Every structure is written in structure tokens, then in C-alpha cells.
Coordinates of C-alpha atoms and ligand atoms in Angstrom, one line a residue:
M161 CA 117.5 36.8 122.2
A162 CA 120.9 36.9 120.5
L163 CA 120.5 38.1 116.9
R164 CA 122.4 35.9 114.5
P165 CA 124.2 38.6 112.4
F166 CA 125.9 40.0 115.5
G167 CA 127.5 36.8 116.6
D168 CA 129.7 36.9 113.5
P169 CA 132.7 39.2 113.9
E170 CA 133.8 38.8 110.4
L171 CA 130.4 39.7 109.1
L172 CA 130.4 42.9 111.3
G173 CA 133.9 43.8 110.0
R174 CA 132.7 43.4 106.5
M175 CA 129.6 45.6 107.2
S176 CA 132.0 48.3 108.7
R177 CA 134.1 48.1 105.7
I178 CA 131.2 48.5 103.2
I179 CA 129.8 51.5 105.2
R180 CA 133.2 53.3 105.3
Q181 CA 133.8 52.6 101.6
H182 CA 130.4 53.9 100.4
S183 CA 130.1 56.9 102.9
T184 CA 130.2 60.5 101.6
N185 CA 131.5 61.7 104.9
A186 CA 135.1 60.8 104.9
R187 CA 135.6 61.2 108.6
D188 CA 135.4 58.2 111.0
V189 CA 132.1 58.5 112.9
R190 CA 133.7 57.8 116.1
E191 CA 136.1 60.7 115.7
V192 CA 133.3 63.1 115.0
L193 CA 131.0 62.0 117.6
L194 CA 133.4 61.7 120.5
E195 CA 135.3 64.8 119.5
G196 CA 136.1 67.1 122.5
L197 CA 135.2 64.4 125.0
A198 CA 138.1 64.6 127.5
L199 CA 138.1 61.6 129.8
P200 CA 141.8 61.6 131.4
D201 CA 140.4 60.6 134.9
A202 CA 138.0 57.8 133.8
R203 CA 138.8 54.5 135.3
Q204 CA 135.8 52.3 134.7
V205 CA 134.2 52.1 131.2
L206 CA 131.0 50.2 130.4
D207 CA 129.9 49.4 126.8
L208 CA 126.4 48.3 126.5
G209 CA 125.7 46.3 123.4
C210 CA 129.6 46.2 122.9
G211 CA 129.6 44.0 119.8
F212 CA 133.3 43.6 118.9
G213 CA 134.3 46.7 120.5
F214 CA 133.8 49.5 117.8
W215 CA 133.2 52.1 120.2
S216 CA 135.3 50.9 123.2
E217 CA 138.2 51.0 120.9
A218 CA 137.7 54.7 120.1
L219 CA 137.2 55.4 123.9
A220 CA 140.3 53.7 124.8
R221 CA 142.2 56.5 123.0
R222 CA 140.6 59.0 125.3
V223 CA 141.0 57.5 128.6
S224 CA 144.1 56.8 130.7
G225 CA 146.1 53.8 130.5
A226 CA 144.9 52.6 133.8
A227 CA 141.2 52.6 132.5
R228 CA 139.3 49.1 132.6
F229 CA 136.6 48.2 130.1
V230 CA 133.6 46.0 130.5
G231 CA 131.6 45.1 127.5
V232 CA 128.3 43.7 127.9
D233 CA 126.3 41.9 125.0
V234 CA 123.6 39.4 124.7
C235 CA 125.6 37.7 122.0
A236 CA 128.6 35.8 123.2
G237 CA 130.1 35.3 119.7
T238 CA 132.1 38.5 119.8
A239 CA 133.4 37.9 123.3
E240 CA 136.9 37.1 122.2
A241 CA 136.9 39.7 119.5
Y242 CA 136.0 42.5 122.1
V243 CA 138.7 41.4 124.6
E244 CA 141.2 41.0 122.0
R245 CA 140.5 44.3 120.3
L246 CA 140.8 46.3 123.6
R247 CA 144.0 44.4 124.4
A248 CA 145.4 45.7 121.0
A249 CA 144.5 49.2 122.1
G250 CA 146.4 48.5 125.3
R251 CA 143.5 48.2 127.7
E252 CA 142.3 45.6 130.0
A253 CA 138.9 44.5 129.2
Q254 CA 136.1 41.9 130.4
F255 CA 133.2 40.7 128.4
V256 CA 129.8 39.8 130.1
C257 CA 127.2 38.0 128.2
R258 CA 123.6 39.2 129.3
D259 CA 120.4 40.4 128.0
L260 CA 120.1 44.1 128.8
S261 CA 116.4 44.4 128.4
S262 CA 115.8 42.9 131.8
A263 CA 115.6 45.6 134.2
V264 CA 118.3 45.4 136.9
L265 CA 122.0 45.2 136.4
D266 CA 124.4 43.5 139.0
W267 CA 126.8 46.4 139.6
P268 CA 126.6 48.6 142.6
S269 CA 125.6 52.2 142.1
A270 CA 128.1 54.6 140.8
S271 CA 130.3 51.9 139.5
F272 CA 131.5 53.5 136.1
D273 CA 132.9 56.7 134.9
V274 CA 131.9 56.4 131.4
I275 CA 129.1 54.3 129.8
I276 CA 128.4 54.1 126.1
A277 CA 125.8 52.3 124.0
G278 CA 126.7 52.7 120.4
Y279 CA 124.0 51.7 117.9
S280 CA 122.4 49.4 120.6
L281 CA 120.2 51.3 122.9
Y282 CA 117.1 50.8 120.6
F283 CA 117.4 47.0 121.4
F284 CA 117.2 47.9 125.2
P285 CA 115.9 51.3 126.0
E286 CA 114.5 49.9 129.3
V287 CA 118.2 49.8 130.6
L288 CA 118.2 53.8 130.9
P289 CA 117.4 54.1 134.6
E290 CA 120.1 51.6 135.3
V291 CA 122.5 53.5 133.2
A292 CA 121.7 56.6 135.6
R293 CA 122.2 54.5 138.7
L294 CA 125.4 52.9 137.4
L295 CA 127.2 56.3 136.5
V296 CA 129.2 58.3 138.9
P297 CA 127.8 61.7 139.6
A298 CA 130.5 63.3 137.4
G299 CA 130.4 60.7 134.9
V300 CA 129.2 60.7 131.2
F301 CA 126.9 58.6 129.2
V302 CA 127.1 58.5 125.3
G303 CA 124.1 57.0 123.3
V304 CA 124.9 56.8 119.6
T305 CA 122.0 56.1 117.3
H306 CA 120.5 56.6 113.6
T307 CA 117.7 58.8 112.4
Q308 CA 114.3 57.1 111.7
Q309 CA 114.5 59.2 108.5
S310 CA 117.6 57.4 107.2
C311 CA 115.9 54.2 107.6
R312 CA 112.9 55.3 105.6
D313 CA 115.2 56.7 102.9
L314 CA 117.0 53.2 102.7
L315 CA 113.7 51.3 102.4
A316 CA 112.4 53.9 99.7
V317 CA 115.5 53.8 97.5
V318 CA 115.6 49.9 97.4
G319 CA 112.0 49.6 96.7
L320 CA 110.7 48.5 100.1
A321 CA 108.8 51.5 101.3
E322 CA 105.7 49.7 101.8
D323 CA 107.3 46.6 103.2
D324 CA 109.2 47.9 106.2
P325 CA 110.0 44.7 108.4
G326 CA 109.8 46.8 111.5
L327 CA 113.2 48.8 111.1
V328 CA 111.6 52.2 111.5
E329 CA 109.8 51.1 114.6
L330 CA 113.0 49.4 116.0
I331 CA 115.1 52.6 115.5
G332 CA 112.1 54.6 116.9
R333 CA 112.6 53.0 120.3
F334 CA 115.7 55.3 120.7
S335 CA 116.4 57.5 117.6
V336 CA 117.9 60.9 116.7
E337 CA 114.6 62.3 116.4
N338 CA 113.3 61.2 120.0
G339 CA 116.5 60.4 122.0
A340 CA 116.9 63.7 123.9
R341 CA 113.3 63.5 125.2
E342 CA 113.8 60.1 126.6
L343 CA 117.3 60.8 128.0
E344 CA 116.2 64.0 129.7
R345 CA 114.3 62.0 132.1
W346 CA 117.5 60.5 133.4
F347 CA 120.1 63.2 132.9
V348 CA 120.1 66.9 133.7
Q349 CA 122.4 67.7 130.6
V350 CA 121.8 66.1 127.3
Q351 CA 123.9 67.4 124.4
R352 CA 123.5 66.3 120.8
V353 CA 126.3 65.8 118.2
D354 CA 125.4 65.2 114.6
Y355 CA 127.3 63.1 111.9
E356 CA 125.7 63.7 108.5
N357 CA 126.4 61.2 106.0
S358 CA 125.1 59.4 102.9
L359 CA 125.9 56.0 101.4
V360 CA 126.4 55.8 97.5
F361 CA 126.4 52.6 95.8
S362 CA 127.1 52.6 92.1
R363 CA 125.6 49.7 89.8
G364 CA 128.9 47.8 90.1
H365 CA 128.8 47.6 93.8
F366 CA 124.9 46.6 94.1
D367 CA 126.0 43.2 95.6
E368 CA 127.6 45.0 98.4
L369 CA 124.4 47.1 98.8
W370 CA 122.4 44.0 98.9
D371 CA 124.8 42.4 101.5
Y372 CA 124.3 45.6 103.8
L373 CA 120.7 45.6 103.2
C374 CA 120.5 42.0 104.0
F375 CA 122.2 42.5 107.4
V376 CA 119.8 45.3 108.3
L377 CA 116.6 43.5 107.3
E378 CA 117.9 40.4 109.1
V379 CA 118.2 42.3 112.3
A380 CA 114.8 43.9 111.9
L381 CA 113.1 40.7 111.0
A382 CA 114.7 38.9 114.0
T383 CA 113.5 41.7 116.2
G384 CA 110.0 41.6 114.8
R385 CA 110.2 37.8 115.2
R386 CA 108.9 37.5 111.6
G387 CA 111.3 35.1 110.2
F388 CA 114.2 34.9 107.9
E389 CA 112.3 33.2 105.0
Q390 CA 111.0 36.6 104.2
L391 CA 114.3 37.8 103.1
L392 CA 113.8 35.9 99.9
Y393 CA 110.8 38.0 99.2
Y394 CA 112.6 41.1 99.9
E395 CA 115.6 40.0 97.7
T396 CA 113.3 39.4 94.7
K397 CA 111.7 42.8 95.1
V398 CA 114.8 44.7 95.6
R399 CA 116.6 43.1 92.7
A400 CA 113.7 43.9 90.3
H401 CA 113.6 47.5 91.7
L402 CA 117.4 48.1 91.2
A403 CA 117.3 46.5 87.6
D404 CA 117.2 49.7 85.9
L405 CA 119.1 51.9 88.3
Q406 CA 122.6 53.0 87.8
E407 CA 123.2 54.3 91.4
V408 CA 121.7 54.3 94.7
V409 CA 122.0 57.1 97.2
F410 CA 120.4 57.2 100.7
R411 CA 121.1 59.2 103.8
K412 CA 122.6 57.6 106.7
D413 CA 122.9 60.1 109.4
D414 CA 123.7 59.4 112.9
A415 CA 124.1 61.1 116.2
A416 CA 125.6 60.9 119.8
F417 CA 123.8 62.2 122.7
V418 CA 126.4 63.1 125.4
C419 CA 124.6 63.1 128.8
R420 CA 125.9 64.3 132.2
S421 CA 124.6 64.8 135.7
P422 CA 122.5 61.6 136.0
R423 CA 119.3 61.9 138.0
W424 CA 119.5 58.7 140.2
P425 CA 116.2 56.8 140.2
Ligands
SAM289 C1 124.2 47.3 115.9 S1 125.0 46.2 117.0 C2 126.3 47.5 117.8 C3 127.6 46.9 118.3 C4 128.5 47.8 118.7 N1 128.2 48.6 119.7 C5 129.0 48.6 117.3 O1 128.7 49.8 117.4 O2 129.7 48.0 116.5 C6 124.0 46.2 118.4 C7 124.5 45.2 119.4 O3 123.6 45.1 120.5 C8 123.4 43.7 121.0 N2 122.2 43.6 121.6 C9 121.0 43.5 121.0 N3 120.0 43.2 121.9 C10 120.6 43.2 123.1 C11 120.1 42.8 124.4 N4 118.7 42.7 124.7 N5 121.0 42.7 125.4 C12 122.4 43.1 125.2 N6 122.8 43.2 124.0 C13 121.9 43.3 122.9 C14 123.6 42.9 119.8 O4 124.1 41.6 120.1 C15 124.8 43.8 119.0 O5 126.0 43.4 119.5

């Protein structure tokens, strides 16, 4: 099922800007999490849940000019933006629209040198055996995700601790806390790289906080199939909770798992 917020490149760009603008960590998350990843010989790169190419763009700076990118996403709305973004980075790219939660992918075994899933694997953790199969033996898989604790933190500071629409459970399908355990079934080497961050919104920016929250809640609600009308209920509750606050601060910690030596299924 395509999630509505992910089909809108403008909205995604706006969310990226809000996150950057309110982060305490001044470094780009991609720079930190991909630091030291040398991929000069990589020719085939697969981006799972690619969106508009946030992670492919960063990888493009680390692979040779001959590398070709394939971005896969259930949401076709970002296809053009994905290919365009890679073209602007000087790389050829193809977009494939498909649901990654259905088990078997079409490519032959050992088709890719690098596979990345940035902020997406919790939507389709079922794909991991296929990731191991599709990677060449010397290849690398990078899975980027959030901490469940950050999600709890966010809900608590906006007054929704008791009303989680399924966010903690969604991220819990592949989170910083449990990612290594799941990945070690499919890779011999799993190394974790942390990105510590908090988001700070002062009172004058509470509208941006609400926009960000709305995006997050909408994704969690859709995944939980509980309907969008519930957002109205959340909005009333959050606005009442924020009424007396001057500032909202919450953790937004992410990590990448860099995985090598796939165990072929
Ligand atoms: C949080 S976004 C991350 C997008 C991009 N990787 C980034 O970091 O900007 C998650 C992406 O996963 C995609 N997605 C969710 N469920 C999917 C599924 N079952 N199959 C394929 N893609 C899916 C969404 O459409 C969305 O583009």
C-alpha cells in the first residue's frame, strides 16, 4: 500500500528542511552514517524504499562514475524526482515501482554491489533474505533506522504518550534497538554507526513542529490502517498540550547498520 505522504516530493523536501533546521547535530546525517564507506569498485547500487533519492544521492558521491542506481519504492509519485536527483549527481538511475513486502524480488542472485534501505526497512523487514541473496559476496548492505526511544520521546513531549497510533510498533519492526539481532541472521558482519541528535522547536516554530508531527502520525496511522480522521483528535490534544510551553525538545537518534558477508539463504 502506497503511503500518501511519501508520494509528494515537495512535502518530503519540506520535512527534510524542517528536520535540518531544528537539529542540534549540525552534521548531515548521511555524511556521518556513511563516513568511511569506500565503494570505488561498486557498479550496481540498489536503494530500497528510495523515496526521492536522499540516500542514493549521498552514495553517488562514494561510487565511481560508472555506477548505475536502481531505486525501488511502492510509491510511484517520487519516480521522476528520484531519477532527476541522480542525474543531477551525474549518475544513471532507474526507478522500479513495487511493493517490497512481498517476498521474492526479480533480480538474479548477486546482482548488486551496494544495497541501502534508508528509513524504510521497518516497512518491509520481510525483504532481508532477498537483500542477502541479491548482494555480491563482497558487497555491503546499509540499513538506516531510528530508535524506538526517540519515537516515545516525541510522543511524550507533544502530549500523546498514551495515544501512540502505532509509531513505536512500526519502528520496532526494524529499529536501532533490535536491528543488529535481525541482521545477524543474514550477515556475518554487522557494524553499527550512531547519529545522535535532538530536535528543538521554540514557540514561534510550533507550526513546523505540528507539520512534522502530522507527517509522522499520518504514516503511522496509515500503516496501522486506522484512518486519517484521527489526526483531528491528535491536533486538538497536541495544541492544548503545547499551549503553555515555550519550547519542545526531543531526541531524534538514528543509526546505520553496515553489513558485510551475506549469508545466502
Ligand atoms: C521514510 S521514507 C524514506 C525514503 C527515503 N529512503 C529517504 O530516506 O528519504 C520510506 C519509504 O519507503 C517506501 N515504502 C513503504 N512501504 C513500502 C513497501 N512495502 N514497498 C516499497 N516501498 C515502501 C515509502 O513509499 C517511502 O518512500
